[in-house]
PDB file of C-alpha atoms in Angstrom:
ATOM      1  CA  MET A  13      -0.022  -0.018  -0.003  1.00 40.00           C
ATOM      2  CA  GLU A  14       1.321   3.464  -0.907  1.00 43.00           C
ATOM      3  CA  GLY A  15       2.692   5.380   2.025  1.00 45.00           C
ATOM      4  CA  ALA A  16       3.271   2.239   4.184  1.00 49.00           C
ATOM      5  CA  PRO A  17       6.609   2.000   6.008  1.00 50.00           C
ATOM      6  CA  GLN A  18       9.327   0.177   3.933  1.00 58.00           C
ATOM      7  CA  SER A  19       9.644  -3.469   5.169  1.00 89.00           C
ATOM      8  CA  HIS A  20      12.979  -4.167   6.809  1.00 96.00           C
ATOM      9  CA  PRO A  21      14.329  -6.068   9.843  1.00 97.00           C
ATOM     10  CA  TYR A  22      15.554  -3.003  11.706  1.00 98.00           C
ATOM     11  CA  VAL A  23      14.346  -1.145  14.885  1.00 96.00           C
ATOM     12  CA  PRO A  24      12.416   1.078  14.996  1.00 95.00           C
ATOM     13  CA  LYS A  25       9.975  -0.569  12.514  1.00 93.00           C
ATOM     14  CA  ASP A  26       8.803   2.722  11.195  1.00 93.00           C
ATOM     15  CA  LEU A  27      12.354   3.660  10.137  1.00 95.00           C
ATOM     16  CA  LYS A  28      12.078   4.858   6.555  1.00 94.00           C
ATOM     17  CA  LEU A  29      14.477   3.133   4.113  1.00 96.00           C
ATOM     18  CA  PRO A  30      13.084   3.620   0.619  1.00 95.00           C
ATOM     19  CA  GLY A  31      14.418   1.124  -1.851  1.00 95.00           C
ATOM     20  CA  TYR A  32      15.734  -1.184   0.826  1.00 97.00           C
ATOM     21  CA  VAL A  33      17.013  -4.522  -0.510  1.00 97.00           C
ATOM     22  CA  PRO A  34      17.197  -7.479   1.968  1.00 96.00           C
ATOM     23  CA  VAL A  35      20.526  -9.074   2.865  1.00 97.00           C
ATOM     24  CA  VAL A  36      21.471 -11.766   0.349  1.00 97.00           C
ATOM     25  CA  LEU A  37      24.403 -13.427   2.005  1.00 98.00           C
ATOM     26  CA  SER A  38      23.892 -15.517   5.117  1.00 98.00           C
ATOM     27  CA  GLN A  39      25.173 -14.407   8.497  1.00 97.00           C
ATOM     28  CA  SER A  40      27.617 -17.294   8.625  1.00 98.00           C
ATOM     29  CA  THR A  41      28.992 -16.279   5.183  1.00 98.00           C
ATOM     30  CA  ILE A  42      29.419 -12.619   6.185  1.00 98.00           C
ATOM     31  CA  VAL A  43      31.047 -13.329   9.449  1.00 98.00           C
ATOM     32  CA  GLY A  44      33.063 -16.170   8.064  1.00 98.00           C
ATOM     33  CA  VAL A  45      34.560 -14.124   5.198  1.00 98.00           C
ATOM     34  CA  TYR A  46      35.529 -11.342   7.745  1.00 98.00           C
ATOM     35  CA  GLY A  47      36.938 -13.736  10.068  1.00 98.00           C
ATOM     36  CA  LEU A  48      39.030 -15.661   7.537  1.00 98.00           C
ATOM     37  CA  SER A  49      40.247 -12.425   5.920  1.00 98.00           C
ATOM     38  CA  SER A  50      41.333 -11.138   9.253  1.00 98.00           C
ATOM     39  CA  LEU A  51      42.985 -14.359  10.057  1.00 98.00           C
ATOM     40  CA  LEU A  52      44.912 -14.289   6.695  1.00 98.00           C
ATOM     41  CA  VAL A  53      46.059 -10.670   7.434  1.00 98.00           C
ATOM     42  CA  VAL A  54      47.170 -11.492  10.881  1.00 98.00           C
ATOM     43  CA  SER A  55      48.981 -14.682   9.797  1.00 98.00           C
ATOM     44  CA  VAL A  56      50.876 -12.880   6.999  1.00 98.00           C
ATOM     45  CA  ILE A  57      51.974 -10.069   9.326  1.00 98.00           C
ATOM     46  CA  TRP A  58      53.007 -12.496  11.990  1.00 98.00           C
ATOM     47  CA  ILE A  59      55.125 -14.484   9.579  1.00 97.00           C
ATOM     48  CA  ILE A  60      56.735 -11.402   7.962  1.00 97.00           C
ATOM     49  CA  SER A  61      57.389  -9.784  11.389  1.00 96.00           C
ATOM     50  CA  GLY A  62      59.390 -12.827  12.331  1.00 94.00           C
ATOM     51  CA  ARG A  63      61.912 -11.807   9.811  1.00 94.00           C
ATOM     52  CA  PHE A  64      62.665  -8.530  11.556  1.00 91.00           C
ATOM     53  CA  PRO A  65      65.629  -8.727  14.000  1.00 88.00           C
ATOM     54  CA  LYS A  66      65.219  -8.046  17.711  1.00 90.00           C
ATOM     55  CA  THR A  67      61.379  -7.773  17.388  1.00 93.00           C
ATOM     56  CA  SER A  68      59.630  -9.036  20.503  1.00 96.00           C
ATOM     57  CA  LYS A  69      56.574 -11.197  20.411  1.00 97.00           C
ATOM     58  CA  ILE A  70      54.533  -8.303  21.908  1.00 97.00           C
ATOM     59  CA  ASP A  71      55.658  -6.011  19.098  1.00 97.00           C
ATOM     60  CA  ARG A  72      54.806  -8.623  16.512  1.00 98.00           C
ATOM     61  CA  LEU A  73      51.298  -9.074  18.076  1.00 98.00           C
ATOM     62  CA  LEU A  74      50.940  -5.233  17.920  1.00 98.00           C
ATOM     63  CA  MET A  75      51.924  -5.286  14.322  1.00 98.00           C
ATOM     64  CA  CYS A  76      49.178  -7.761  13.621  1.00 98.00           C
ATOM     65  CA  TRP A  77      46.688  -5.696  15.528  1.00 98.00           C
ATOM     66  CA  TRP A  78      47.549  -2.494  13.669  1.00 98.00           C
ATOM     67  CA  ALA A  79      47.272  -4.275  10.317  1.00 98.00           C
ATOM     68  CA  PHE A  80      43.876  -5.701  11.232  1.00 98.00           C
ATOM     69  CA  THR A  81      42.378  -2.585  12.676  1.00 98.00           C
ATOM     70  CA  GLY A  82      43.885  -0.325   9.995  1.00 98.00           C
ATOM     71  CA  LEU A  83      42.439  -2.306   7.199  1.00 98.00           C
ATOM     72  CA  THR A  84      39.044  -2.701   9.034  1.00 98.00           C
ATOM     73  CA  HIS A  85      38.884   1.116   9.479  1.00 98.00           C
ATOM     74  CA  ALA A  86      40.032   2.071   5.960  1.00 98.00           C
ATOM     75  CA  ILE A  87      38.097  -0.549   3.972  1.00 98.00           C
ATOM     76  CA  LEU A  88      35.019  -1.758   5.968  1.00 98.00           C
ATOM     77  CA  GLU A  89      34.260   1.590   7.681  1.00 98.00           C
ATOM     78  CA  GLY A  90      35.479   3.590   4.824  1.00 98.00           C
ATOM     79  CA  TYR A  91      32.907   1.900   2.574  1.00 98.00           C
ATOM     80  CA  PHE A  92      30.116   2.751   5.065  1.00 98.00           C
ATOM     81  CA  VAL A  93      31.118   6.426   5.196  1.00 98.00           C
ATOM     82  CA  PHE A  94      31.217   6.962   1.447  1.00 98.00           C
ATOM     83  CA  SER A  95      28.187   4.653   0.552  1.00 97.00           C
ATOM     84  CA  PRO A  96      25.148   6.457   1.973  1.00 96.00           C
ATOM     85  CA  GLU A  97      22.667   4.151   0.195  1.00 96.00           C
ATOM     86  CA  PHE A  98      24.352   0.762   0.876  1.00 98.00           C
ATOM     87  CA  TYR A  99      20.942  -0.656   1.998  1.00 97.00           C
ATOM     88  CA  LYS A 100      19.712  -0.295  -1.585  1.00 97.00           C
ATOM     89  CA  ASP A 101      22.571  -2.439  -3.102  1.00 97.00           C
ATOM     90  CA  LYS A 102      21.162  -5.200  -5.325  1.00 96.00           C
ATOM     91  CA  THR A 103      24.547  -6.757  -6.346  1.00 97.00           C
ATOM     92  CA  ALA A 104      25.255  -8.604  -3.105  1.00 96.00           C
ATOM     93  CA  CYS A 105      28.365  -6.570  -2.696  1.00 98.00           C
ATOM     94  CA  TYR A 106      30.049  -8.045   0.361  1.00 98.00           C
ATOM     95  CA  LEU A 107      30.828  -4.617   2.008  1.00 98.00           C
ATOM     96  CA  ALA A 108      27.192  -3.535   1.566  1.00 98.00           C
ATOM     97  CA  GLU A 109      26.051  -6.894   3.000  1.00 98.00           C
ATOM     98  CA  VAL A 110      28.209  -6.410   6.045  1.00 98.00           C
ATOM     99  CA  TRP A 111      26.475  -3.101   6.875  1.00 98.00           C
ATOM    100  CA  LYS A 112      22.979  -4.410   6.153  1.00 98.00           C
ATOM    101  CA  GLU A 113      23.710  -7.202   8.589  1.00 98.00           C
ATOM    102  CA  TYR A 114      25.450  -5.085  11.207  1.00 98.00           C
ATOM    103  CA  SER A 115      22.482  -2.626  11.115  1.00 98.00           C
ATOM    104  CA  LYS A 116      20.475  -5.365  12.863  1.00 98.00           C
ATOM    105  CA  GLY A 117      22.562  -4.632  15.917  1.00 98.00           C
ATOM    106  CA  ASP A 118      22.553  -0.899  15.434  1.00 98.00           C
ATOM    107  CA  SER A 119      20.058   0.582  13.020  1.00 98.00           C
ATOM    108  CA  ARG A 120      21.730   4.001  13.221  1.00 98.00           C
ATOM    109  CA  TYR A 121      23.975   2.776  10.446  1.00 98.00           C
ATOM    110  CA  ALA A 122      21.108   2.158   8.021  1.00 97.00           C
ATOM    111  CA  ALA A 123      19.477   5.415   9.121  1.00 97.00           C
ATOM    112  CA  ARG A 124      22.706   7.355   8.422  1.00 97.00           C
ATOM    113  CA  ASP A 125      22.786   8.850  12.015  1.00 97.00           C
ATOM    114  CA  ALA A 126      24.927  12.031  11.941  1.00 96.00           C
ATOM    115  CA  GLY A 127      26.917  11.033  15.055  1.00 96.00           C
ATOM    116  CA  VAL A 128      27.777   7.623  13.689  1.00 98.00           C
ATOM    117  CA  ILE A 129      28.812   9.008  10.397  1.00 98.00           C
ATOM    118  CA  ALA A 130      31.090  11.585  12.060  1.00 97.00           C
ATOM    119  CA  VAL A 131      32.745   8.981  14.259  1.00 97.00           C
ATOM    120  CA  GLU A 132      33.202   6.529  11.472  1.00 98.00           C
ATOM    121  CA  GLY A 133      34.340   9.176   9.055  1.00 98.00           C
ATOM    122  CA  ILE A 134      37.187  10.199  11.407  1.00 97.00           C
ATOM    123  CA  THR A 135      38.038   6.609  12.118  1.00 98.00           C
ATOM    124  CA  ALA A 136      38.191   5.617   8.446  1.00 98.00           C
ATOM    125  CA  VAL A 137      40.025   8.720   7.084  1.00 98.00           C
ATOM    126  CA  LEU A 138      42.402   9.382  10.001  1.00 98.00           C
ATOM    127  CA  GLU A 139      42.754   6.292  12.189  1.00 98.00           C
ATOM    128  CA  GLY A 140      42.796   3.805   9.367  1.00 98.00           C
ATOM    129  CA  PRO A 141      45.957   5.142   7.595  1.00 98.00           C
ATOM    130  CA  ALA A 142      47.544   6.076  10.995  1.00 98.00           C
ATOM    131  CA  SER A 143      47.117   2.456  12.142  1.00 98.00           C
ATOM    132  CA  LEU A 144      49.062   1.170   9.138  1.00 98.00           C
ATOM    133  CA  LEU A 145      51.653   3.791   9.856  1.00 98.00           C
ATOM    134  CA  ALA A 146      51.932   2.444  13.442  1.00 98.00           C
ATOM    135  CA  LEU A 147      52.639  -0.993  11.997  1.00 98.00           C
ATOM    136  CA  TYR A 148      55.537   0.597   9.950  1.00 97.00           C
ATOM    137  CA  THR A 149      57.006   2.473  12.994  1.00 97.00           C
ATOM    138  CA  ILE A 150      57.183  -0.746  14.961  1.00 97.00           C
ATOM    139  CA  ALA A 151      58.739  -2.643  12.082  1.00 96.00           C
ATOM    140  CA  THR A 152      61.329   0.107  11.571  1.00 95.00           C
ATOM    141  CA  LYS A 153      61.743   0.942  15.286  1.00 95.00           C
ATOM    142  CA  ARG A 154      60.977   4.653  14.799  1.00 96.00           C
ATOM    143  CA  SER A 155      61.394   6.945  17.816  1.00 93.00           C
ATOM    144  CA  TYR A 156      57.881   8.184  17.638  1.00 96.00           C
ATOM    145  CA  SER A 157      56.228   4.714  17.546  1.00 97.00           C
ATOM    146  CA  TYR A 158      54.932   4.765  21.180  1.00 98.00           C
ATOM    147  CA  ILE A 159      53.528   8.268  20.905  1.00 97.00           C
ATOM    148  CA  LEU A 160      51.736   7.365  17.686  1.00 98.00           C
ATOM    149  CA  GLN A 161      50.297   4.208  19.079  1.00 98.00           C
ATOM    150  CA  LEU A 162      49.198   6.103  22.208  1.00 98.00           C
ATOM    151  CA  THR A 163      47.551   8.737  20.133  1.00 98.00           C
ATOM    152  CA  ILE A 164      45.619   6.320  17.831  1.00 98.00           C
ATOM    153  CA  SER A 165      44.530   4.233  20.775  1.00 98.00           C
ATOM    154  CA  LEU A 166      43.201   7.258  22.654  1.00 98.00           C
ATOM    155  CA  GLY A 167      41.308   8.205  19.470  1.00 98.00           C
ATOM    156  CA  GLN A 168      39.805   4.703  19.227  1.00 98.00           C
ATOM    157  CA  LEU A 169      38.699   4.843  22.850  1.00 98.00           C
ATOM    158  CA  TYR A 170      37.244   8.336  22.410  1.00 98.00           C
ATOM    159  CA  GLY A 171      35.366   7.266  19.283  1.00 98.00           C
ATOM    160  CA  THR A 172      33.992   4.165  20.887  1.00 98.00           C
ATOM    161  CA  ALA A 173      32.944   6.131  23.981  1.00 98.00           C
ATOM    162  CA  VAL A 174      31.116   8.622  21.799  1.00 98.00           C
ATOM    163  CA  TYR A 175      29.456   5.730  19.929  1.00 98.00           C
ATOM    164  CA  PHE A 176      28.117   4.109  23.060  1.00 98.00           C
ATOM    165  CA  ILE A 177      27.189   7.271  24.865  1.00 98.00           C
ATOM    166  CA  THR A 178      25.217   8.809  21.897  1.00 97.00           C
ATOM    167  CA  SER A 179      23.305   5.553  21.691  1.00 98.00           C
ATOM    168  CA  TYR A 180      22.532   5.549  25.451  1.00 98.00           C
ATOM    169  CA  LEU A 181      21.318   9.119  25.252  1.00 98.00           C
ATOM    170  CA  ASP A 182      19.095   8.445  22.348  1.00 97.00           C
ATOM    171  CA  GLY A 183      17.420   5.462  24.178  1.00 97.00           C
ATOM    172  CA  ASP A 184      19.747   2.578  23.307  1.00 97.00           C
ATOM    173  CA  ASN A 185      17.020   0.893  21.313  1.00 96.00           C
ATOM    174  CA  PHE A 186      18.450   0.206  17.921  1.00 98.00           C
ATOM    175  CA  ALA A 187      18.973  -3.561  17.887  1.00 98.00           C
ATOM    176  CA  ALA A 188      16.495  -5.951  16.212  1.00 97.00           C
ATOM    177  CA  SER A 189      16.852  -8.416  19.115  1.00 97.00           C
ATOM    178  CA  ALA A 190      18.917  -9.110  22.203  1.00 98.00           C
ATOM    179  CA  TYR A 191      21.080 -11.483  20.222  1.00 98.00           C
ATOM    180  CA  TYR A 192      22.094  -8.783  17.699  1.00 98.00           C
ATOM    181  CA  TYR A 193      22.567  -6.318  20.520  1.00 98.00           C
ATOM    182  CA  TYR A 194      25.124  -8.416  22.347  1.00 98.00           C
ATOM    183  CA  ALA A 195      26.731 -10.062  19.309  1.00 98.00           C
ATOM    184  CA  TYR A 196      27.206  -7.023  17.181  1.00 98.00           C
ATOM    185  CA  TYR A 197      26.766  -3.877  19.293  1.00 98.00           C
ATOM    186  CA  VAL A 198      28.564  -5.143  22.435  1.00 98.00           C
ATOM    187  CA  PHE A 199      30.964  -8.082  21.475  1.00 98.00           C
ATOM    188  CA  ALA A 200      32.044  -6.788  18.132  1.00 97.00           C
ATOM    189  CA  ASN A 201      33.002  -3.343  19.502  1.00 98.00           C
ATOM    190  CA  ALA A 202      34.532  -4.699  22.703  1.00 98.00           C
ATOM    191  CA  PHE A 203      37.868  -5.375  20.903  1.00 97.00           C
ATOM    192  CA  TRP A 204      38.196  -1.530  20.412  1.00 98.00           C
ATOM    193  CA  VAL A 205      37.831  -0.991  24.126  1.00 98.00           C
ATOM    194  CA  VAL A 206      40.061  -3.762  25.559  1.00 98.00           C
ATOM    195  CA  ILE A 207      42.999  -3.679  23.118  1.00 98.00           C
ATOM    196  CA  PRO A 208      43.464   0.045  22.786  1.00 98.00           C
ATOM    197  CA  SER A 209      43.270   0.373  26.665  1.00 98.00           C
ATOM    198  CA  LEU A 210      46.111  -2.163  26.977  1.00 98.00           C
ATOM    199  CA  ILE A 211      48.134  -0.361  24.294  1.00 98.00           C
ATOM    200  CA  VAL A 212      47.606   3.007  26.112  1.00 98.00           C
ATOM    201  CA  ILE A 213      48.876   1.510  29.350  1.00 98.00           C
ATOM    202  CA  ARG A 214      51.890  -0.085  27.711  1.00 98.00           C
ATOM    203  CA  CYS A 215      52.844   3.046  25.731  1.00 97.00           C
ATOM    204  CA  TRP A 216      52.409   5.284  28.735  1.00 97.00           C
ATOM    205  CA  LYS A 217      54.761   3.142  30.766  1.00 96.00           C
ATOM    206  CA  LYS A 218      57.382   2.981  27.878  1.00 95.00           C
ATOM    207  CA  ILE A 219      57.243   6.778  27.428  1.00 95.00           C
ATOM    208  CA  CYS A 220      57.552   7.438  31.131  1.00 95.00           C
ATOM    209  CA  ALA A 221      60.545   4.971  31.335  1.00 93.00           C
ATOM    210  CA  ALA A 222      62.225   6.771  28.475  1.00 89.00           C
ATOM    211  CA  PHE A 223      61.877  10.110  30.086  1.00 86.00           C
ATOM    212  CA  GLN A 224      63.163   8.629  33.416  1.00 85.00           C
ATOM    213  CA  VAL A 225      66.251   7.285  31.715  1.00 79.00           C
ATOM    214  CA  GLN A 226      66.776  10.590  29.961  1.00 72.00           C
ATOM    215  CA  GLY A 227      66.604  12.378  33.322  1.00 66.00           C
ATOM    216  CA  GLN A 228      69.097  10.020  34.946  1.00 68.00           C
ATOM    217  CA  GLN A 229      71.492  10.523  32.065  1.00 67.00           C
ATOM    218  CA  LYS A 230      71.320  14.318  32.425  1.00 65.00           C
ATOM    219  CA  THR A 231      71.894  13.936  36.183  1.00 65.00           C
ATOM    220  CA  LYS A 232      75.098  11.936  35.556  1.00 64.00           C
ATOM    221  CA  VAL A 233      76.339  14.399  33.024  1.00 60.00           C
ATOM    222  CA  ARG A 234      76.038  17.163  35.663  1.00 61.00           C
TER     223      ARG A 234
END
């Protein structure tokens, strides 16, 4: 019937998505492709990082993380930012399918919420390339590596905080079910809370230790 709300699986049900095309790929396919692709990236970086002399296992793991998160920000989130009508895609494009599926956990993506677009835009354009740069600085042992890693991780934590807080202030009712809420909204985003927090702590300690050593050296010179 003309004027009736567009049929879709998202909440709220009266969300208007003219031209919406249902997800074609199954959830297992979407998650499986992302998981296998991520595993491939991590495996390749782990193997390559083993060829760098005097690189600790922690630094190698960090290189894997920065590759994973950098590509996720730049490719996956970048697609969302620059594809405002992904929900109309009829070609079963994988990236469009990812966001159609993820929107079941947070319909603000399908609705093109301004806050979400702003956070994802900064993440994709700035944090994505910066994460790949962080990988390079670890591999080449650049002096600014810890400062860069600290800065990016703080940015990730800030973006995640804004993401959760804005949802809470708007009622926190954007998931199609409790399953999608906890699987997508909570669990999938938890990685960008836990890992950046650990990196911030590590980098803070490393930077403080470096200044302490520098201070002791100056004292000896005097």
